Coordinates of C-alpha atoms in Angstrom, one line a residue:
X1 CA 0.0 0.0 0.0
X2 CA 2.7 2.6 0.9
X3 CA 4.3 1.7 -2.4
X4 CA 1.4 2.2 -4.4
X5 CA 1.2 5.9 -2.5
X6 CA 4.6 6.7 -3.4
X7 CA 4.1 9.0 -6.6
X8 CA 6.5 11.2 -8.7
X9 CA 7.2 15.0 -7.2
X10 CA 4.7 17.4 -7.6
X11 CA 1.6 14.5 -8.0
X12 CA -0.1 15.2 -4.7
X13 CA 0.4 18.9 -5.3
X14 CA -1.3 19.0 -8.7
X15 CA -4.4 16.5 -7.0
X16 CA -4.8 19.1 -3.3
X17 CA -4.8 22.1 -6.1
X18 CA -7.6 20.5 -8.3
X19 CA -9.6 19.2 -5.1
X20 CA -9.4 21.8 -3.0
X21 CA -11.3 24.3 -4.8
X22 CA -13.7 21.2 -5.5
X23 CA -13.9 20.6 -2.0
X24 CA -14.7 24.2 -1.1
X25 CA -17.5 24.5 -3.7
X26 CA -18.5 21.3 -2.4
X27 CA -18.8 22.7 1.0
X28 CA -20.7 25.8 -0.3
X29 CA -22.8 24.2 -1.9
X30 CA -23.7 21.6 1.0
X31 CA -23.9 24.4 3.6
X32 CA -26.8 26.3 1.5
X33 CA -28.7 23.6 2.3
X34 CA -27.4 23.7 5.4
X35 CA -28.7 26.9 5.9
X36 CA -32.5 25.9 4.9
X37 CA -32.6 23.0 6.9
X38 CA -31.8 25.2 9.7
X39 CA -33.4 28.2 9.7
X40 CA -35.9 26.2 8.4
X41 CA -35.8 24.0 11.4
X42 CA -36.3 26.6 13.5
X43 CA -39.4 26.8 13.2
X44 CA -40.2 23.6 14.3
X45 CA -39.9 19.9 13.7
X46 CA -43.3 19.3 11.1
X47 CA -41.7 22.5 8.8
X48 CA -38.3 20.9 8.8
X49 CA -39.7 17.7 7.6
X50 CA -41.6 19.0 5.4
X51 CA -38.9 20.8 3.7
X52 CA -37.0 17.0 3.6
X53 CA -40.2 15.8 1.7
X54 CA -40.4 18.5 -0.8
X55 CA -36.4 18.1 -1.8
X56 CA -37.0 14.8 -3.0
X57 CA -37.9 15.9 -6.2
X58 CA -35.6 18.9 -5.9
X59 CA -33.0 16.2 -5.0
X60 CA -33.8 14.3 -8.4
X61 CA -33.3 17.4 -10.5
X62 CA -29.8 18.3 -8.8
X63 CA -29.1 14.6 -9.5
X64 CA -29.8 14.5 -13.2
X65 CA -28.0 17.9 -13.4
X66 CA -24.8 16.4 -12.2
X67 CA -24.9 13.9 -14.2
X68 CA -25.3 15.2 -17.1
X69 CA -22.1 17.4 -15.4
X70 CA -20.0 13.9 -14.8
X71 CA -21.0 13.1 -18.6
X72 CA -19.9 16.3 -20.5
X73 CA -16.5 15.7 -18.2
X74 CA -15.8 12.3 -19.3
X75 CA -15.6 13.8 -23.0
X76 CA -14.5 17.0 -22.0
X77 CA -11.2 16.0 -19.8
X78 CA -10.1 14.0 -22.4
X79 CA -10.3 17.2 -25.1
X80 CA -8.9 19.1 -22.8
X81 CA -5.5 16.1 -22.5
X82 CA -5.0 17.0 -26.5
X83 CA -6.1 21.6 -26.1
X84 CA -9.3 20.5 -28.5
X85 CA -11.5 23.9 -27.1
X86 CA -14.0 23.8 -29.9
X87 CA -15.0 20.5 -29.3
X88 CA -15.3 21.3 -25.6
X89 CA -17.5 24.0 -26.8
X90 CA -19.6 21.2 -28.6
X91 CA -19.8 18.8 -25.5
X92 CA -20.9 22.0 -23.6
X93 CA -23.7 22.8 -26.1
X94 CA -25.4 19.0 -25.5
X95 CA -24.8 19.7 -22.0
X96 CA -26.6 22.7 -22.2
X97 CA -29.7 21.3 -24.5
X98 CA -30.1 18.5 -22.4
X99 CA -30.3 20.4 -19.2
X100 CA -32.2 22.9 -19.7
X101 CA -35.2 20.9 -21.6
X102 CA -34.9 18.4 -18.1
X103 CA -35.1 20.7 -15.4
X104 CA -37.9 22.6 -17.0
X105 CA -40.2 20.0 -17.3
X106 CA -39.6 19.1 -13.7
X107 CA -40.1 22.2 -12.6
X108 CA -43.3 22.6 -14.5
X109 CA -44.9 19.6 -13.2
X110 CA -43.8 20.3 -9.3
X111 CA -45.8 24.0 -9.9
X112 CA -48.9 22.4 -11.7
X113 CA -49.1 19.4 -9.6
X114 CA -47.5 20.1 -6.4
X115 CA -49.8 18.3 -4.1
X116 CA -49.7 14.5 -6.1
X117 CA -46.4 15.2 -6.4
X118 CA -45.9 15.4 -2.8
X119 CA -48.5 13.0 -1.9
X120 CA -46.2 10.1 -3.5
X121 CA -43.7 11.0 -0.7
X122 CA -45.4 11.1 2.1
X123 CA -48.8 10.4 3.3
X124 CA -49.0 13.3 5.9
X125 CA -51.1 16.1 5.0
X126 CA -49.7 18.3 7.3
X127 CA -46.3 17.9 5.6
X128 CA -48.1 18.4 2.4
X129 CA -49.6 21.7 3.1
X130 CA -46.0 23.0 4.5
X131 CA -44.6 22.1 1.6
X132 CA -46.8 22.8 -1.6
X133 CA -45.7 26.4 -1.8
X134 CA -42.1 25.7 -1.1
X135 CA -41.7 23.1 -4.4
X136 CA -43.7 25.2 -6.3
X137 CA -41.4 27.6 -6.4
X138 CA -37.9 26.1 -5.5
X139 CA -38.2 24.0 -8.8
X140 CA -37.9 26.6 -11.2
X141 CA -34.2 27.7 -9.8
X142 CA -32.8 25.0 -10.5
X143 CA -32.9 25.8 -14.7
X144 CA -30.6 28.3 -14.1
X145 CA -28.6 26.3 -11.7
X146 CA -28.5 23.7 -14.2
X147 CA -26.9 26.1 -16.9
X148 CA -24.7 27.9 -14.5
X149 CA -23.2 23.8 -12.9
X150 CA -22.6 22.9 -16.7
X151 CA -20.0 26.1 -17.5
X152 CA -18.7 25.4 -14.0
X153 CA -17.9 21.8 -15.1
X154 CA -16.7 22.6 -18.2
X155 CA -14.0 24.7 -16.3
X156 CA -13.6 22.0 -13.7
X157 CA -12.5 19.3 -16.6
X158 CA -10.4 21.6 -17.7
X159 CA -8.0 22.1 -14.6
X160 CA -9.7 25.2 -13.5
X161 CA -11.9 24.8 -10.1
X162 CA -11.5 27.7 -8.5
X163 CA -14.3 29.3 -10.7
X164 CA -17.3 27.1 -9.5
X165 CA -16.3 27.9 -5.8
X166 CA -16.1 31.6 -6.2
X167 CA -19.8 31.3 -8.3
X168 CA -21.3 28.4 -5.6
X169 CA -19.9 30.9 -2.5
X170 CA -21.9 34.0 -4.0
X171 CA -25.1 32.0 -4.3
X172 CA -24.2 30.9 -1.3
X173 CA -24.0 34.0 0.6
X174 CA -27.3 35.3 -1.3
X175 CA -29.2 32.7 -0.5
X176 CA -28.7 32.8 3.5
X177 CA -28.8 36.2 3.8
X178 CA -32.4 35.8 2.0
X179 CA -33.3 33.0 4.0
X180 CA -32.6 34.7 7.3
X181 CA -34.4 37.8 6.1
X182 CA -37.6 36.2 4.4
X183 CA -38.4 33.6 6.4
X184 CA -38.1 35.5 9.7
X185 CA -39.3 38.6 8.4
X186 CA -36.1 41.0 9.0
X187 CA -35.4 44.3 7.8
X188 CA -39.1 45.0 7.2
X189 CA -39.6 41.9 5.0
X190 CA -43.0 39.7 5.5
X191 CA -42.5 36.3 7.6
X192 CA -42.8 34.0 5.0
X193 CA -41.5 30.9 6.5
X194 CA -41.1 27.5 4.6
X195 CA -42.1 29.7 1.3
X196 CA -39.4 32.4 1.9
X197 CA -36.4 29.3 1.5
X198 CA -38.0 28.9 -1.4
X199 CA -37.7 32.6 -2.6
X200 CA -34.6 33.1 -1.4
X201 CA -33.4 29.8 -3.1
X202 CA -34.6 30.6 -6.5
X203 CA -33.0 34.3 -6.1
X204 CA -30.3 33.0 -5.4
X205 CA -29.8 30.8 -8.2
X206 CA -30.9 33.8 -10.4
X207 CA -27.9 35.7 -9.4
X208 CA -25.5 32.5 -9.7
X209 CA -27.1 32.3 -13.5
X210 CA -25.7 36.2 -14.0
X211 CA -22.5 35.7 -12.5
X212 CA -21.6 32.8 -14.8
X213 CA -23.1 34.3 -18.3
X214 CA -21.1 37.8 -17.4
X215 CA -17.8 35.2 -16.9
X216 CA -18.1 33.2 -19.9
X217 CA -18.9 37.1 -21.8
X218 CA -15.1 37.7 -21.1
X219 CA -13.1 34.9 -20.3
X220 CA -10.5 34.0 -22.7
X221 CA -9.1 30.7 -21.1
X222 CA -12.0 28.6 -23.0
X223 CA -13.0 31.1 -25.2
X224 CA -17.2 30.8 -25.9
X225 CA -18.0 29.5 -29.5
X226 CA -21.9 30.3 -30.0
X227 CA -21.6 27.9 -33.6
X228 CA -20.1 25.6 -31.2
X229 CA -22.7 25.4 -28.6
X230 CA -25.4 26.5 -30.7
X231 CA -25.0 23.7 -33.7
X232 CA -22.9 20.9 -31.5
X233 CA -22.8 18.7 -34.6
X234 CA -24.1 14.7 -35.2
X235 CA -20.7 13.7 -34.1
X236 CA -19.9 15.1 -30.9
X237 CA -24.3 14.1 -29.7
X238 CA -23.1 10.2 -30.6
X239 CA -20.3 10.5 -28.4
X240 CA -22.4 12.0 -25.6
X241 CA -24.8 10.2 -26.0
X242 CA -22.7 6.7 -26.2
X243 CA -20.3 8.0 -23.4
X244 CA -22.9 10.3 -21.3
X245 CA -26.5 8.3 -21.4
X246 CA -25.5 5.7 -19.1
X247 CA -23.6 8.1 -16.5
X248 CA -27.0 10.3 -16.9
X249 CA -29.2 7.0 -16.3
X250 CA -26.6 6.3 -13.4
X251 CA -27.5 9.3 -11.7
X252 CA -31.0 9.3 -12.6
X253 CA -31.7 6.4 -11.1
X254 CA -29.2 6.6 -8.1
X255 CA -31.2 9.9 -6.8
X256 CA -34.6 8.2 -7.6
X257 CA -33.6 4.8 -5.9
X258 CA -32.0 7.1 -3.0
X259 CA -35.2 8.9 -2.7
X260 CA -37.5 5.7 -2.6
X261 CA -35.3 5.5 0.7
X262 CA -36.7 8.8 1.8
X263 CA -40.1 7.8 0.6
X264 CA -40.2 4.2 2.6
X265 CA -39.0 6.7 5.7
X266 CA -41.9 9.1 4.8
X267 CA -44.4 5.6 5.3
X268 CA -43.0 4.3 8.4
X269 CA -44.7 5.1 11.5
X270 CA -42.4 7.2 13.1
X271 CA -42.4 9.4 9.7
X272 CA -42.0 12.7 11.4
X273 CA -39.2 11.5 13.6
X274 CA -37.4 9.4 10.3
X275 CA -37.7 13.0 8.4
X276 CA -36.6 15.2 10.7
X277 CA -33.5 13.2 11.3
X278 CA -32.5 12.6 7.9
X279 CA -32.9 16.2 7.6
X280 CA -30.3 17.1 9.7
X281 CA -27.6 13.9 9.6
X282 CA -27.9 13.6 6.0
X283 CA -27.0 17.5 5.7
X284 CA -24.0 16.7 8.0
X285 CA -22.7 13.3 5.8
X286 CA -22.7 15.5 2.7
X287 CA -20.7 17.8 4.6
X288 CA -18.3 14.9 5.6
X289 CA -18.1 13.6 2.1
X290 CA -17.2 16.4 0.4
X291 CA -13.3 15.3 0.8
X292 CA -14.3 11.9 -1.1
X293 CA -16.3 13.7 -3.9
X294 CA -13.2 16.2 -4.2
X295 CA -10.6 13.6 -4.7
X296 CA -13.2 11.3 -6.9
X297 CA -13.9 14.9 -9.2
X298 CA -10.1 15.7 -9.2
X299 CA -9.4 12.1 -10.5
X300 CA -12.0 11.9 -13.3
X301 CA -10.1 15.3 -14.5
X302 CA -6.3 13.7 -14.0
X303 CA -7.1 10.0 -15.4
X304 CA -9.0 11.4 -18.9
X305 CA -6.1 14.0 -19.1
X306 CA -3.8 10.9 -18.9
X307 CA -5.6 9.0 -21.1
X308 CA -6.0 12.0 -24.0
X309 CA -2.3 12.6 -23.7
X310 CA -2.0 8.7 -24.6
X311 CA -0.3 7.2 -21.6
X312 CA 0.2 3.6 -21.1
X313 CA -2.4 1.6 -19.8
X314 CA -0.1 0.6 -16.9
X315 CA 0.8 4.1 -16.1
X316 CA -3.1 5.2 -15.5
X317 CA -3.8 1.9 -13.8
X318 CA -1.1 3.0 -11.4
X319 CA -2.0 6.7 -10.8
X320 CA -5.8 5.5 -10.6
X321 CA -4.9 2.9 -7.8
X322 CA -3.1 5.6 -5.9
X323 CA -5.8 7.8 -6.1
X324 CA -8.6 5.1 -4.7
X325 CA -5.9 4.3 -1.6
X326 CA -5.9 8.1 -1.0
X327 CA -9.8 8.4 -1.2
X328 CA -10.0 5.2 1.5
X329 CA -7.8 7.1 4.0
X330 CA -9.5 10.5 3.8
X331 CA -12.9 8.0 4.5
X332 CA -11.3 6.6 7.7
X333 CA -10.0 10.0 8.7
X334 CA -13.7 10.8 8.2
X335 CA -14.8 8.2 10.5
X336 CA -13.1 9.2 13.2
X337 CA -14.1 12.7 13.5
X338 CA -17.6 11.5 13.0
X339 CA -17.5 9.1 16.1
X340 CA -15.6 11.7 18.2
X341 CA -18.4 14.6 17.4
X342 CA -21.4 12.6 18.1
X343 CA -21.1 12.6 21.7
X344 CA -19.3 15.7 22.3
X345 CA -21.3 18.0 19.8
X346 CA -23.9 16.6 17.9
X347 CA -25.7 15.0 20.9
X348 CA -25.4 17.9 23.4
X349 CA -25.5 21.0 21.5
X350 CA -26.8 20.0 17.5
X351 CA -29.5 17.6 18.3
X352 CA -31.1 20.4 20.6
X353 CA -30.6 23.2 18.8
X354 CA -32.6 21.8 15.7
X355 CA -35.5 21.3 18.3
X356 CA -35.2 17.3 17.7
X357 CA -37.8 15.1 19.8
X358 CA -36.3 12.1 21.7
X359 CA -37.3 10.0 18.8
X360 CA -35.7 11.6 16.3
X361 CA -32.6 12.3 18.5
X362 CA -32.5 8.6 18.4
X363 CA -32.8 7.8 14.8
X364 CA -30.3 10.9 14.2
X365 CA -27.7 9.1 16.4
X366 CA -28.1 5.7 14.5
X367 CA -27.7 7.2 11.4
X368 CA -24.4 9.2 12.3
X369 CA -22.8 6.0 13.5
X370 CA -24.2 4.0 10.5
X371 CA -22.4 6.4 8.0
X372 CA -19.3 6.8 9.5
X373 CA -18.8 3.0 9.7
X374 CA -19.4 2.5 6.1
X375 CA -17.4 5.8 5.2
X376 CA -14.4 4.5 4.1
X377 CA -16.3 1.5 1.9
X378 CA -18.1 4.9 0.2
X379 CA -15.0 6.9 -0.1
X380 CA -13.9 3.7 -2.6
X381 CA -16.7 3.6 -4.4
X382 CA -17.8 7.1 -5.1
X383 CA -13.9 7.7 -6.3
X384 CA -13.9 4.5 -8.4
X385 CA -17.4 4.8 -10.1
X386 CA -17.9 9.1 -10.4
X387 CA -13.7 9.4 -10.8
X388 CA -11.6 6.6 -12.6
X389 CA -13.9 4.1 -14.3
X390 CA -16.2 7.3 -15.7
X391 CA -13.0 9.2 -16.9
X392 CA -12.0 5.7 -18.6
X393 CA -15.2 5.7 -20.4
X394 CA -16.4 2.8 -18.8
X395 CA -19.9 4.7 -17.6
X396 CA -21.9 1.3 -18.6
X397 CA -20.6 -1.0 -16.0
X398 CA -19.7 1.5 -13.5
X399 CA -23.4 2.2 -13.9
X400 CA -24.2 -1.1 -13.0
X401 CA -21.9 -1.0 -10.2
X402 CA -23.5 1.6 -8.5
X403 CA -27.4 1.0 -9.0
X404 CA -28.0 -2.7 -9.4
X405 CA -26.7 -2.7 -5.5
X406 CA -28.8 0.1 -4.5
X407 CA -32.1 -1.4 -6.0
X408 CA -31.8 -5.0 -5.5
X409 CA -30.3 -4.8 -1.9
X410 CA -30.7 -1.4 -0.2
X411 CA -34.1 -0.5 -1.2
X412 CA -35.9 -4.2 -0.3
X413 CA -34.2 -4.7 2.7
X414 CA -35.6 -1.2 4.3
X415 CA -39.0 -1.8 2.7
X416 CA -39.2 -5.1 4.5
X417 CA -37.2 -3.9 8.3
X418 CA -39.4 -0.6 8.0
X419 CA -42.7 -1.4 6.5
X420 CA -43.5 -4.9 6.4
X421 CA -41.5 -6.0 9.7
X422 CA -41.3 -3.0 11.5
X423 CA -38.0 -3.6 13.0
X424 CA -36.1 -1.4 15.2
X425 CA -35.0 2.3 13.7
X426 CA -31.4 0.9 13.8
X427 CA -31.9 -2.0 11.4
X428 CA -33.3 0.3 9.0
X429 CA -30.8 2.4 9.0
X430 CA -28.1 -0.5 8.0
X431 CA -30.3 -1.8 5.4
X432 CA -30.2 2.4 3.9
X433 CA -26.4 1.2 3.6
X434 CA -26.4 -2.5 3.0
X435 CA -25.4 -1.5 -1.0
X436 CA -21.8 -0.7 -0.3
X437 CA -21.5 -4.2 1.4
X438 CA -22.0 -5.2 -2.1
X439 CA -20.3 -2.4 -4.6
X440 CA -16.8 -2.0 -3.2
X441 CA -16.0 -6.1 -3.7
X442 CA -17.3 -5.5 -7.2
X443 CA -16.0 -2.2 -8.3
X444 CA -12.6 -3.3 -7.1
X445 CA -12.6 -6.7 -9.7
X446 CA -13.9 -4.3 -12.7
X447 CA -10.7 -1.5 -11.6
X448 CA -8.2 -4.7 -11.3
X449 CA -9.1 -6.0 -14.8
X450 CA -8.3 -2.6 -16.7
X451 CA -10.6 -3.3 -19.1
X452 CA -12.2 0.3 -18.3
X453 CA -9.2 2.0 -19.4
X454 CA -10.6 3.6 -23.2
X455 CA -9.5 6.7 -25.5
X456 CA -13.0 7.7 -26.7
X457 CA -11.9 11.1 -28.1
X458 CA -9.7 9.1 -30.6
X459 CA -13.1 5.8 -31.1
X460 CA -15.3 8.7 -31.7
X461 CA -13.1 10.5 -34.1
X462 CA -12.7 7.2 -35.7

């Protein structure tokens, strides 16, 4: 193992300067939710979990959105290995098409049918009339965040991170300041409550939308070609689409499969508790993951470079392999900061101040032990499937990899401890994780076997 971490000089610089940026964004982005969840939460427990119930769908959109993000990268790192900016420009363009057209139908159907929509959730009608107004509204940001988190990727796979933290931490800071202002009524403002997160949410991604089309207006590093964007070409929408679909599938049914979970919780009888939990621990474990999505983004960007500049296969096997080892460390580093903050700040001083009942102080103290036992097993896998076997072009089987698992094991098993046996909270909260059990052991045969390592810039061109 130490071996494998012993790399040439200046190789852990170049992966800290590409992850750190990605971390911080990561952050930024994590903490604006943050920042619903608790103001949000301080107005009680039902508003908080009705909030959880209405980001399901939300959840879904920011999914898709990313994925069609990790699939423009695959194509775009790999351009980027041989300084091919117009077809970046292209990739961007199908990027662009395909986001836009998604997240706008979602976010018409959450404002026309808000209450079905919601309905399929959760069964509680209290949560439903919380929440009705909130997605109405909240779904509508997220076309211009989709627009704004493709030209931030684009700059990402291109060895330049530093501009989606600096756009994230402006929407960032617009969006809490909002959110303390309209949903506590400051500075003269009405007391809009759940509704003002929502106003303050979709301002805020209006003003991320700005800040990003008055960047691309004058950058010069990847230079904007409208004919590009505009008129992508039949080429470079086969090679998305071949190298893109099943990332965007991936991720489509990852955030659906990972919302049935929030759905089953939304069923069970302690609902209210389950939400209002998950609410606030599953705020915290993206926090604590952000590390392990920085290293996984930063080694999607250095494996396709490797592979566009034509390396050897044996020379990205080895940098990929020291990148997983890495991304397994930060996890257990992760776990141990997680089991030492439970009882000295999450317990005492979290837990209360988010106005959690003894039930859901319980089920929020299972899940914070649950995660950080498996962290390590999901550092592995979210660097292997979103990083190295993505930026090899191997999006088919690491597809498989990451939702055959999550449907055939994780979802059942809660079903049947939640609903059908109604075991104890703990047990359902190992079967939410039972699908690393299974993707790490296979992951790590498909990585061994190098059959993911593929130039698609040079098979499309071909």
């Amino acid at each position: 193992m130490l071996r494998a971490l012993r790399r040439e000089p200046g190789f852990y610089q170049k992966l800290w300067t590409l992850s750190l940026p990605i971390v911080l964004q990561n952050i930024i982005t994590t903490s604006l939710g943050f920042a619903d969840t608790f103001m949000v939460g301080m107005l009680g427990n039902a508003e908080m979990a009705a909030v959880t119930a209405a980001n399901v769908p939300v959840f879904i959109i920011q999914i898709v959105i990313f994925g069609f993000q990790s699939g423009m990268a695959v194509l775009v790192s790999q351009y980027w290995g041989r300084g091919d900016t117009d077809n970046i420009n292209r990739c961007m363009g199908v990027a662009l098409y395909a986001v836009t057209g998604f997240s706008t139908i979602l976010a018409l159907i959450t404002f026309l049918f808000p209450a079905p929509v919601l309905r399929l959730i959760t069964p509680n009608e209290e949560l439903v009339g919380l929440a009705v107004r909130y997605i109405q509204i909240v779904g509508f940001s997220y076309i211009f965040n989709g627009v704004s988190s493709i030209y931030a990727g684009v700059h990402r796979s291109t060895e330049f991170p530093s501009f989606g933290m600096i756009l994230f931490a402006i929407s960032m800071c617009v969006n809490t300041f909002l959110n303390y202002v309209l949903i506590f009524g400051k500075f003269g403002a009405p007391a809009l409550g759940v509704t003002g997160a929502a106003v303050a949410t979709l301002t805020s991604r209006v003003v991320e939308f700005a800040v990003a089309i008055g960047f691309a207006l004058f950058n010069k590093r990847i230079p904007l070609r409208l004919g590009c964007i505009l008129r992508p070409g039949r080429k470079i929408l086969r090679s998305f689409i071949r190298y893109s679909t099943p990332v965007v599938c991936n991720e489509a049914l990852w955030s659906t499969g990972t919302s049935m979970l929030t759905v089953i919780m939304g069923h069970m009888g302690n609902s209210q508790d389950m939400l209002a939990a998950y609410a606030l621990i599953g705020n915290i474990d993206r926090v604590a993951t952000v590390v392990c999505f920085g290293i996984a983004a930063s080694a999607a960007v250095i494996v396709g470079k490797e592979i566009g500049q034509g390396r050897d296969r044996q020379r990205v096997y080895e940098v990929s392999w020291t990148l997983l080892l890495v991304s397994m460390l930060v996890g257990a580093v992760v776990t141990v900061l997680e089991l030492a903050l439970l009882p000295t700040l999450f317990r005492p001083v979290l837990f209360p101040l988010f106005k959690l009942t003894p039930g859901a102080a319980a089920v929020a103290g299972y899940l914070t032990v649950i995660y950080a036992v498996f962290m390590p097993m999901r550092a592995f896998d979210i660097t292997n499937i979103t990083g190295v076997l993505r930026a090899g072009g191997d999006g088919k089987v690491a597809s498989l990899i990451d939702i055959l698992p999550l449907w055939l094991v994780a979802i059942p098993l809660m079903a049947v401890t939640g609903l059908v046996l109604d075991a104890p909270t703990w047990l359902v909260c190992v079967a939410m994780q039972a699908e690393n059990i299974c993707k790490c052991p296979i992951g790590l045969v498909r990585f061994h076997s190098k059959r993911w390592i593929n130039d698609i810039t040079r098979a499309a061109e071909s």
